[in-house]
XYZ file of C-alpha atoms in Angstrom:
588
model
C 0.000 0.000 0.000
C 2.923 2.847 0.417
C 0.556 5.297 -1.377
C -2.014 6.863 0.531
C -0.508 6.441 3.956
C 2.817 8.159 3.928
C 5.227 7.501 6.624
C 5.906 9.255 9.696
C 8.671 12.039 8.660
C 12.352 11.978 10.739
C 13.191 14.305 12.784
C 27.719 42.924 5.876
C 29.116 40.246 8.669
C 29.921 37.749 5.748
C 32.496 40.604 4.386
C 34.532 40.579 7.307
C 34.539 37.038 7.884
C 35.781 36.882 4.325
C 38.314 39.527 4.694
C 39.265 37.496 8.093
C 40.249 34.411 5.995
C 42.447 36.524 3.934
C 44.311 38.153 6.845
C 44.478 34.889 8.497
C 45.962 32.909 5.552
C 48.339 35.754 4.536
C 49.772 35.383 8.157
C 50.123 31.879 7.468
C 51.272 32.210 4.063
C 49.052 29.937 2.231
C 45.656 31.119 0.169
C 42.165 30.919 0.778
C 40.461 27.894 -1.479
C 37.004 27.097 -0.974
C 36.108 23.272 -1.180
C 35.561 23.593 -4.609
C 36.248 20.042 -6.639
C 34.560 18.159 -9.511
C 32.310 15.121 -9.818
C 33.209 12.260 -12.074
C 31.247 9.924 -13.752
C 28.475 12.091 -11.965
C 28.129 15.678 -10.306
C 29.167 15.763 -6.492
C 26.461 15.285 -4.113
C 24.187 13.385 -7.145
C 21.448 11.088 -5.147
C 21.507 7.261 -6.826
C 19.281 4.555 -6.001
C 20.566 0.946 -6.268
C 18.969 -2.433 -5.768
C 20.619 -4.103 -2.743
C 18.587 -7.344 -2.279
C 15.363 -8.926 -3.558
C 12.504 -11.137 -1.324
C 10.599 -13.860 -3.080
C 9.039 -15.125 0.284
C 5.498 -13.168 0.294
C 4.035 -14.959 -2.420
C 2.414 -12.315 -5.558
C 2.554 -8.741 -3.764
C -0.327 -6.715 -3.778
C 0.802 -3.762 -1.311
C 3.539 -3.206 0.686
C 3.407 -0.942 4.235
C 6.678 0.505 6.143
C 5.354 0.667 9.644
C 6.044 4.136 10.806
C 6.921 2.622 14.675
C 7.850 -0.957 14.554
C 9.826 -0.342 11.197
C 8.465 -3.748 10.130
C 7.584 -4.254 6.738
C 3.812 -5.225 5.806
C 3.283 -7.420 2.866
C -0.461 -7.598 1.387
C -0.326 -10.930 -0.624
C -2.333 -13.766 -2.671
C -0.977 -16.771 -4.460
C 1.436 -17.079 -7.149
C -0.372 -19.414 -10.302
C 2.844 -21.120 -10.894
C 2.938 -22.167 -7.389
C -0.711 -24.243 -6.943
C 0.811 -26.590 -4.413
C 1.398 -23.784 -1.657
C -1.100 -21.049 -0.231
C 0.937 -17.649 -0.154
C -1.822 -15.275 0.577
C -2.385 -13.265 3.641
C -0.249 -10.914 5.289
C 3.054 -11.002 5.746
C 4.784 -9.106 8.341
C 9.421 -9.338 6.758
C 12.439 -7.743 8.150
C 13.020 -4.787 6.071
C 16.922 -5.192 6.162
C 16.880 -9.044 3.914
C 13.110 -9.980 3.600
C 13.031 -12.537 6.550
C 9.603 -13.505 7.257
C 8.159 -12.770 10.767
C 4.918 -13.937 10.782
C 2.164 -14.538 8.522
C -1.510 -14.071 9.113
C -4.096 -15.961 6.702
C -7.175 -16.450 8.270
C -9.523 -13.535 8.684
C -13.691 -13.727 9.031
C -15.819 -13.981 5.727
C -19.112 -12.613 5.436
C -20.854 -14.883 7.503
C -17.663 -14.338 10.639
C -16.146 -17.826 9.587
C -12.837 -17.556 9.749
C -10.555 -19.069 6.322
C -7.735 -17.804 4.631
C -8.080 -14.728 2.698
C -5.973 -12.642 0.286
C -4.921 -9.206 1.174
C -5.609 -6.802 -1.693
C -4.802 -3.177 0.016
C -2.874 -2.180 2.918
C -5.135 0.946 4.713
C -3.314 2.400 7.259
C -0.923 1.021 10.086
C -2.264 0.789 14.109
C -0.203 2.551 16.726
C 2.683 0.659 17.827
C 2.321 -1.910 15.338
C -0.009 -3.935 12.741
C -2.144 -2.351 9.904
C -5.491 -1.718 8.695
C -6.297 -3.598 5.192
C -8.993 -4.946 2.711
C -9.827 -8.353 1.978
C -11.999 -9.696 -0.934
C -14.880 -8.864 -1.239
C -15.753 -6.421 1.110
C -13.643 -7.418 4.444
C -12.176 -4.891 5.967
C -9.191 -6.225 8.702
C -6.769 -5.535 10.920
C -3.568 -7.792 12.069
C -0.097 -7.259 13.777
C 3.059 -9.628 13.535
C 2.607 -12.483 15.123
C -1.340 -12.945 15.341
C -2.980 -16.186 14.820
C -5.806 -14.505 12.649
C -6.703 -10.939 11.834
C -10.442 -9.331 13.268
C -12.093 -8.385 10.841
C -15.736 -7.554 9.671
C -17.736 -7.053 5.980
C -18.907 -3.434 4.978
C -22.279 -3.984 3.507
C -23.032 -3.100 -0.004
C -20.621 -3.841 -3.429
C -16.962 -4.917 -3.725
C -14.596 -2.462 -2.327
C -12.233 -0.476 -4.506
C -10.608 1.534 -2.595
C -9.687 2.345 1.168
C -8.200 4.895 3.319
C -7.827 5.687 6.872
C -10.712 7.584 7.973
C -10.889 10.950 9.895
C -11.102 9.549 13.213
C -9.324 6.105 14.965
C -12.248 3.905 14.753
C -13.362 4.698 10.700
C -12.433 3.682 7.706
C -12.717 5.575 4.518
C -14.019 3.321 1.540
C -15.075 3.534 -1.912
C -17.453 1.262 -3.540
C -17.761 1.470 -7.206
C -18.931 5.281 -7.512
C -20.214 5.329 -3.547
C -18.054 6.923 -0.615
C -18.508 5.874 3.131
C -17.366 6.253 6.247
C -17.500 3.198 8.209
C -16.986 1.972 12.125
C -13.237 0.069 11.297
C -14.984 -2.487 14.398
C -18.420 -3.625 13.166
C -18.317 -2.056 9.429
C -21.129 -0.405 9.804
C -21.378 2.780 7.762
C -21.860 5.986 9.039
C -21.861 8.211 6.266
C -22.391 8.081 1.976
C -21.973 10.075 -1.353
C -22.299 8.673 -4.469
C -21.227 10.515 -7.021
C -21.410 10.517 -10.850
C -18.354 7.820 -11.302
C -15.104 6.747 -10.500
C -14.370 3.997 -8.377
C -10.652 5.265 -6.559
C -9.523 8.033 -4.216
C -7.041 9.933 -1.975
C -7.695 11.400 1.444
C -6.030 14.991 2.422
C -6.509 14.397 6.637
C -4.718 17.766 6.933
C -7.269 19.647 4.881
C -10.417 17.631 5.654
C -11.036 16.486 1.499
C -11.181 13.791 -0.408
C -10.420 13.879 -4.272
C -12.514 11.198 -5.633
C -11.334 10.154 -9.406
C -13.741 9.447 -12.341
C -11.412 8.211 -15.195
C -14.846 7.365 -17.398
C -15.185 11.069 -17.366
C -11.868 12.206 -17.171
C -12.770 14.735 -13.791
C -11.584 14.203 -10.271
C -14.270 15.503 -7.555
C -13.146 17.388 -4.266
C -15.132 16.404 -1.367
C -15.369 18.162 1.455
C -15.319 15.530 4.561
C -17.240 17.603 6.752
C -20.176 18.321 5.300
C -19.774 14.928 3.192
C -20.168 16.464 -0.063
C -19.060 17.402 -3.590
C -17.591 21.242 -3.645
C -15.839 21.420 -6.822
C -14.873 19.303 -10.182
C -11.626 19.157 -11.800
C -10.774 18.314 -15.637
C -8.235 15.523 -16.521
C -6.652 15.297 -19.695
C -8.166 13.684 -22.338
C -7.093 10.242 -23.062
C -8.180 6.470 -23.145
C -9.277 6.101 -19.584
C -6.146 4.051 -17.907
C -5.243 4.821 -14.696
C -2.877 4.134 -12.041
C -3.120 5.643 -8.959
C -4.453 8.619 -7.238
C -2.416 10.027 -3.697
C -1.676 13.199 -2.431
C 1.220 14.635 -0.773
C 0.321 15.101 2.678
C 2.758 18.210 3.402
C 1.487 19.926 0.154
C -1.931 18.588 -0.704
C -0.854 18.268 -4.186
C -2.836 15.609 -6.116
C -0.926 13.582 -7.762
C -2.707 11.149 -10.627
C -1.576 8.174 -12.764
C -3.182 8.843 -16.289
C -2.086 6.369 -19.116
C 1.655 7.023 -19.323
C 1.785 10.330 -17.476
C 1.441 11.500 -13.964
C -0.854 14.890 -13.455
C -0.262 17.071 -10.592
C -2.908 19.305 -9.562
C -2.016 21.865 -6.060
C -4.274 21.400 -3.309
C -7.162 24.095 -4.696
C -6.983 21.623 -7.886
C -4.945 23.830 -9.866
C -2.739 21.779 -12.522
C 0.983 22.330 -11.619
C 2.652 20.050 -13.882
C 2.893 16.779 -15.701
C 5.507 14.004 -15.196
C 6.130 11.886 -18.512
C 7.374 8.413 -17.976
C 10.711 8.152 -19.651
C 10.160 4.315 -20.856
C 7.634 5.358 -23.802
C 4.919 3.057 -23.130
C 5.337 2.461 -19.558
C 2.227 2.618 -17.017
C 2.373 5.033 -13.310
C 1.098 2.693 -11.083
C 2.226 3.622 -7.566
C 3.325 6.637 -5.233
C 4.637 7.277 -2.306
C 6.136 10.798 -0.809
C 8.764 11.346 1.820
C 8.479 14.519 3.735
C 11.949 14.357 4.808
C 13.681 14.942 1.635
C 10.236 16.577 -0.171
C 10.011 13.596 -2.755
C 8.138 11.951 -4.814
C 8.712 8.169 -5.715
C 6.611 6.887 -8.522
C 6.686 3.296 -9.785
C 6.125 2.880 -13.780
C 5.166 -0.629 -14.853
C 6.044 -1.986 -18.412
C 2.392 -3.253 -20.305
C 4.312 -6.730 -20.682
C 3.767 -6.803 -24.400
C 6.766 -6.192 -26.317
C 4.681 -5.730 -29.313
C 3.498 -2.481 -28.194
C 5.734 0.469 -29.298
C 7.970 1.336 -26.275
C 7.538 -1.855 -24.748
C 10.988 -3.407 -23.168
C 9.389 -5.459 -20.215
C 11.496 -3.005 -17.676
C 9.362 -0.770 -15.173
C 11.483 2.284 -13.462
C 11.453 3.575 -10.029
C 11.483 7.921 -10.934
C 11.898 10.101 -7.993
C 10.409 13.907 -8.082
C 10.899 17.150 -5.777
C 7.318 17.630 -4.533
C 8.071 21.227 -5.088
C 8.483 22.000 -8.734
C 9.032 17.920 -9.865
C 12.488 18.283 -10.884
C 13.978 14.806 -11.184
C 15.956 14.427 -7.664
C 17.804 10.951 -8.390
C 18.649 9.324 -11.369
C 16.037 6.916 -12.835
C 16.224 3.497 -11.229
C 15.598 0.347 -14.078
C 13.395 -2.413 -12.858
C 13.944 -5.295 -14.742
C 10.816 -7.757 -15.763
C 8.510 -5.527 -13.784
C 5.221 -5.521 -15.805
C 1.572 -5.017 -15.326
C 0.657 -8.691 -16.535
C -0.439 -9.824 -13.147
C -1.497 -6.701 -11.266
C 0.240 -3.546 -10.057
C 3.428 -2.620 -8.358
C 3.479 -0.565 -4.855
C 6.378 1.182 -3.131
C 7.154 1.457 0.544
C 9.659 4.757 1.533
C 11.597 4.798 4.457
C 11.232 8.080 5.755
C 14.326 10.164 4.778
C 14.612 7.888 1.386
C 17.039 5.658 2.818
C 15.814 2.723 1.421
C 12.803 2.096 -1.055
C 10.751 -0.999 -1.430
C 9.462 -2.015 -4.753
C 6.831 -5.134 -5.144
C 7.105 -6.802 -8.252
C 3.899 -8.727 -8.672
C 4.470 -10.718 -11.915
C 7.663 -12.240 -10.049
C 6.177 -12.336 -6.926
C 8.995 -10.414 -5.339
C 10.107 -7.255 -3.392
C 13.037 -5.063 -4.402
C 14.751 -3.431 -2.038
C 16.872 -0.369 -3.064
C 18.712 2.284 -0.816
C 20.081 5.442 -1.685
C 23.428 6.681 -2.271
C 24.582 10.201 -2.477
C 28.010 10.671 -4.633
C 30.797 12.343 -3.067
C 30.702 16.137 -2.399
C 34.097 17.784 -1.513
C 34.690 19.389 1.543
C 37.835 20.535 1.558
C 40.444 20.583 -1.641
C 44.511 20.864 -0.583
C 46.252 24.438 0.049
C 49.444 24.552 -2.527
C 52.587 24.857 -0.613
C 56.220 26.369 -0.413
C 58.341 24.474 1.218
C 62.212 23.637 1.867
C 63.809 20.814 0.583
C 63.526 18.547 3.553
C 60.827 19.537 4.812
C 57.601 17.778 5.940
C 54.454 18.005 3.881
C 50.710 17.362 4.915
C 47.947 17.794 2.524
C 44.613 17.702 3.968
C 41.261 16.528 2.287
C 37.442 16.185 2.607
C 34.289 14.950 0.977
C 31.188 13.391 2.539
C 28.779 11.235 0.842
C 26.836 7.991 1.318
C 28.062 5.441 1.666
C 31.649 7.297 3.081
C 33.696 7.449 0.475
C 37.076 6.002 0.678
C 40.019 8.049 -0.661
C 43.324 7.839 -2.970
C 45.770 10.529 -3.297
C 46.575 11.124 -6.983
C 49.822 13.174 -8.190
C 50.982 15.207 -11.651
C 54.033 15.412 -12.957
C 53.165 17.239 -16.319
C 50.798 20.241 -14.579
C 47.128 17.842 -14.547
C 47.575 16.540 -17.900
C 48.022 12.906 -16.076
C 47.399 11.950 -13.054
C 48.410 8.536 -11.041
C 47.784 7.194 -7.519
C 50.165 7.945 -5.037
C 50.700 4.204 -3.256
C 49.593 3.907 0.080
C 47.941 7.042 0.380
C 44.516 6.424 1.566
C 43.459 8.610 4.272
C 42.465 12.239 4.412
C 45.839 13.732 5.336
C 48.571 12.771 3.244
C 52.423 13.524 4.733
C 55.575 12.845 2.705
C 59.095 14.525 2.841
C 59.502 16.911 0.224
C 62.561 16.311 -2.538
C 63.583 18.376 -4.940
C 62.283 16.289 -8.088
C 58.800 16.933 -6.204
C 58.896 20.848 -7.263
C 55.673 21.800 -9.230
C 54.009 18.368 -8.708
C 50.886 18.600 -8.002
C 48.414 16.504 -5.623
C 44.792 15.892 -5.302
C 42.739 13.666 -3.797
C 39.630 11.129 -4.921
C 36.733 9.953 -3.316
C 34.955 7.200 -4.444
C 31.541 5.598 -3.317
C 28.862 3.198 -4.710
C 27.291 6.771 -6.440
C 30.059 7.970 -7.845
C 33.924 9.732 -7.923
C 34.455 13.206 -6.382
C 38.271 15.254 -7.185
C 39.373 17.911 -5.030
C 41.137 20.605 -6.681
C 44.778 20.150 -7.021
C 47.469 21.617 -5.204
C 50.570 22.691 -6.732
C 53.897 22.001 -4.759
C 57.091 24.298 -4.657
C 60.039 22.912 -3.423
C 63.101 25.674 -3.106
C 66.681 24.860 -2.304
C 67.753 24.470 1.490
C 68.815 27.983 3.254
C 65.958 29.741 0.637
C 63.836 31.759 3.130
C 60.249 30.778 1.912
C 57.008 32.943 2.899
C 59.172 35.576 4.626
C 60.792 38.795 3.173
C 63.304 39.522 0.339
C 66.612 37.663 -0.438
C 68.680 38.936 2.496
C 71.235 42.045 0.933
C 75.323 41.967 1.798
C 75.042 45.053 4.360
C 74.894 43.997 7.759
C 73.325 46.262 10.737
C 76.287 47.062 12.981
C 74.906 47.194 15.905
C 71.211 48.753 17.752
C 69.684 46.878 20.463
C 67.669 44.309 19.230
C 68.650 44.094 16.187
C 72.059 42.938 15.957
C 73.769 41.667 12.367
C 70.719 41.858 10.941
C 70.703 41.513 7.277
C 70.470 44.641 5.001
C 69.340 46.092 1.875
C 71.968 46.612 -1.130
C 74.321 49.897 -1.023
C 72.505 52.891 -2.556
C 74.725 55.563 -4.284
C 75.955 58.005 -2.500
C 73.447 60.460 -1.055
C 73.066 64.602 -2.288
C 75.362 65.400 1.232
C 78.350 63.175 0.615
C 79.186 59.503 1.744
C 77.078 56.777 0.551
C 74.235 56.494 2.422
C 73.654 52.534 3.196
C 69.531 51.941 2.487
C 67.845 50.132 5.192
C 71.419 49.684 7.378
C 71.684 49.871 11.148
C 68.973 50.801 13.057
C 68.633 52.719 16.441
C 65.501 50.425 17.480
C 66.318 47.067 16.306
C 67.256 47.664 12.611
C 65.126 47.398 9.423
C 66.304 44.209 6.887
C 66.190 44.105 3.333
C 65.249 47.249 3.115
C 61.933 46.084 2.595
C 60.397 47.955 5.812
C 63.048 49.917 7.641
C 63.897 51.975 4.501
C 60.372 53.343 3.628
C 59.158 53.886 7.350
C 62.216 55.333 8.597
C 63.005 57.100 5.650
C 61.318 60.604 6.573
C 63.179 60.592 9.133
C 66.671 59.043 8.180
C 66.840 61.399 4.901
C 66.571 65.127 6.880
C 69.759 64.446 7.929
C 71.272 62.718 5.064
C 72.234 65.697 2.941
C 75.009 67.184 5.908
C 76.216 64.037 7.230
C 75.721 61.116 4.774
C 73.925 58.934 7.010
C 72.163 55.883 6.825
C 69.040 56.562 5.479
C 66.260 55.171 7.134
C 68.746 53.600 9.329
C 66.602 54.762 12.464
C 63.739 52.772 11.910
C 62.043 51.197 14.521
C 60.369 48.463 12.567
C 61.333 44.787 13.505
C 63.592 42.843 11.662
C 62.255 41.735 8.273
C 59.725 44.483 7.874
C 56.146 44.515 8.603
C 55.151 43.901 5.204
C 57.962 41.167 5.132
C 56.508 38.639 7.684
C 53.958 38.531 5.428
C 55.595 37.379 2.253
C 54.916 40.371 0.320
C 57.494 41.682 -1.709
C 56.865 46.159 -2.055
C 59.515 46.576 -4.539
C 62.681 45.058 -5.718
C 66.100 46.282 -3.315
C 67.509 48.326 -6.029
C 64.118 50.033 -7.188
C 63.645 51.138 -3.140
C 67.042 52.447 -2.830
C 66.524 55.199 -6.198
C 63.402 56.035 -4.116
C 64.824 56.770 -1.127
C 67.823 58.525 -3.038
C 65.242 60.477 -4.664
C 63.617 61.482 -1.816
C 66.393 62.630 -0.126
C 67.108 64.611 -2.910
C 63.684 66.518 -2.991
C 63.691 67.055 1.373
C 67.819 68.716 0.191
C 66.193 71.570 -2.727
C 63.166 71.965 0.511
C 65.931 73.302 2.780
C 68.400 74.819 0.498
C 65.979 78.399 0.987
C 67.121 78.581 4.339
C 70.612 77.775 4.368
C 71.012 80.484 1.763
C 69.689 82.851 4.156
């Protein structure tokens, strides 16, 4: 049954956290990267449903219920024809996880309260805690848990029933009979309330919105009644076509209507708008089952082959097809069923809530196909590229999540990601090696593999420099040497600069008074308003009374202002500009 009785579901600050990366990762000297990564043979995070096991032990499957509590799995059953010898009808209470049979109840009362063995055609609704509601030919209407010797059970007066859904309150039962509507006591069958209406013969209940939309294929119309007054309040049009239909459910978080017409599903909102129309992609296969998942907002609709490969279209395969509820995008790849046909009666589909696992019956085999879902892997987290010293230790980091977990193997490049081959042994997250220097300009990535699919991080590339190369700090150190300033003792210096407007060479970023500028890099532009008034009389150093540490502030960073000998005819310059300032007043 699946269908009509869906389970229970489970249960201008960003700019300156951006800028806050950036700071943090210059300070550390590697870059920001955002997970980024590529899919495979599929996009990352792609949903994929695979068949994982198959039941034959609930003889030919005529609804299947996923007990919202117990978690059991409810089999509505009658007999196989190739298998005479044995009686296979009843209900049949499996363990979801590999189709073990728990119990099986047969016997239920006929019309006259004799108790035989019965067929179950339709599963209804489940009881609390555990068991289900469901019909019996001709008009029984029972109820069972696992491990009952026989199901109670009692016979709704009037025609066959064709259709059944939990009624409006715990004790009733919603039923249609032919073209007639009733609520009935679930206890004694005795019916409380009837509409007939102009045709039809199938239905789905809305509980949260009190209606029923009853469906008249004959005259291609579906009629909304309301269940508190008991009546017809409005009728929709169908499409036109040849009168086949599969199912009619609705989505209990959006009321939708959803309707199996021929070889296309039509979705009508819950005022009976149409929204949208799902086209089986077999050609001439059937929508004969539905069931929704308010976890995830899907759809899952079954599509049975007409079993004669003489038809146009006609393969023999069925397909599992699963929908957003909201807009009907496809939201996993379709799923192939083979041999599933409409021959001997129609397929129904059990969700586990959150999609984990789908169960599709396959009534022409008599079996049950279990299928779970697999998401392919989505990265995480790619590698940082490095700089490192010959020597050195290096350790790559990677992430991707997915379902199953994906395992992982490290993958290198030798000719910049033209090729690519797997790095033995590395098969966790974090990869470590010792850097050499035939590693320079490799490059690494990681891939994650599950049963959906392959997921690449984006590579990093790897420079290795020669040992005694200062990497992520300032400049090449210069040849002058600081002679002396506390702090700041044989620090390294910028290059010579020429000789300054007032007479000796001035020496650009040389000793400093506070610790000593190096390289030039810092000490010679900060200090070099100050260093460069007195440069013209006495030749100092200029900028040689910085105060900035050794190595600059910019330097810590790794971020190179200016090449040495480009800074030194700046400060030069400058010197020579703050010399033609002051000239005025010597003169006078």
């Amino acid at each position: 049954m699946t269908h009509r009785h869906p389970l229970t579901p489970g249960r201008a600050g960003a700019a300156s956290a951006v800028l806050a990366m950036v700071l943090a990762s210059a300070a550390a000297g590697g870059p920001v990267q955002a997970a980024g990564g590529e899919g495979g043979d599929v996009p990352q995070g792609a949903v994929v449903y695979r068949a994982t096991a198959q039941f034959a032990t609930a003889g030919r499957v005529r609804d299947l219920l996923l007990h919202p509590e117990s978690e059991k799995l409810y089999v509505g059953s009658d007999d196989l024809p190739e298998t005479t010898g044995s009686d296979e009808s009843g209900l049949h209470v499996l363990e979801p996880a590999d189709g073990t049979v728990r119990s099986t109840i047969g016997q239920a009362p006929g019309p006259t309260g004799t108790v035989g063995r019965r067929a179950v055609r339709q599963l209804v609704a489940p009881l609390p805690g555990d068991g289900a509601v469901f019909v019996y030919p001709l008009r029984g209407i029972g109820t069972a848990k696992d491990g009952d010797a026989a199901a109670a059970g009692a016979w709704v007066p009037g025609g066959p029933v064709t259709d059944a859904a939990a009624g409006p309150g715990p004790s009733t039962v919603l039923v249609a009979q032919g073209s007639v509507l009733s609520e009935i006591d679930l206890a004694t069958a005795a019916v409380r309330r009837s509409v007939t209406l102009e045709g039809g013969n199938r239905f789905a209940y809305d509980r949260a919105r009190g209606t029923v939309w009853f469906t008249d294929l004959g005259n291609r119309r579906m009629y909304r009644v309301d269940l508190a007054a008991f009546q017809v309040v409005a009728t929709v049009e169908l499409p036109a076509g040849d009168g086949f239909g599969g199912f009619t459910e609705v989505d209990p978080e959006t009321g939708a209507v959803w309707v199996g017409l021929d070889t296309s599903v039509v979705v009508h909102d819950a005022a009976g708008k149409r929204t949208g129309v799902i086209e089986g992609g077999g050609g001439a296969d059937m929508p004969r089952a539905a069931g929704f998942d308010a976890v995830t907002h899907e759809a899952f609709v079954v599509w049975q082959d007409p079993g004669d490969t003489s038809q146009p279209g006609s393969d023999d395969n069925g397909a599992l097809t699963v929908h957003r509820t909201r807009g009907l995008q496809e939201a996993a790849k379709p799923v192939v069923l083979p041999g599933n046909h409409a021959q001997l009666g129609s397929a129904a589909v059990a969700v586990q809530p959150g999609g984990a696992a789908v169960f599709v019956s396959d009534p022409a085999a008599g079996r049950i196909t279990r299928l779970e879902r697999s998401t392919s892997p989505r990265i995480t987290r790619s590698p940082e590229s490095r700089t490192v010293v010959a020597g050195a230790e290096v350790s790559l980091t990677a992430r991707a999540e997915g379902t199953p977990a994906p395992t992982v193997v490290w993958q290198v490049s030798t000719d910049a990601g033209r090729t690519w081959r797997a790095v033995p042994g590395a098969s966790s997250t974090t990869y470590s090696f010792k850097a050499a220097p035939t590693d320079d300009g490799h490059r690494y990535r990681a891939e994650f593999t599950n049963d959906a699919g392959v997921g690449r991080t984006d590579p990093a590339v790897l420079t290795v420099t020669a040992p005694g190369t200062t990497t992520g700090g300032g400049g090449t150190a210069g040849t002058s040497h600081g002679s002396g300033g506390s702090g700041g003792s044989d620090a390294p210096g910028g290059p010579a600069a020429p000789a300054g407007p007032g007479g000796s060479a001035a020496t650009v970023g040389g000793d400093g008074a506070a610790g000593g500028s190096t390289g030039g890099a810092a000490g010679g532009p900060v200090g070099s308003s100050a260093g460069s008034s007195a440069a013209g009389a006495s030749g100092t150093t200029v900028g040689g009374t910085g105060t900035t540490p050794a190595g600059g502030a910019l330097a810590t960073t790794g971020t190179a202002v200016a090449s040495l000998t480009g800074a030194a005819l700046v400060l030069t310059a400058a010197g020579w500009v703050l010399l033609r300032r002051t000239r005025p007043s010597r003169a006078g």
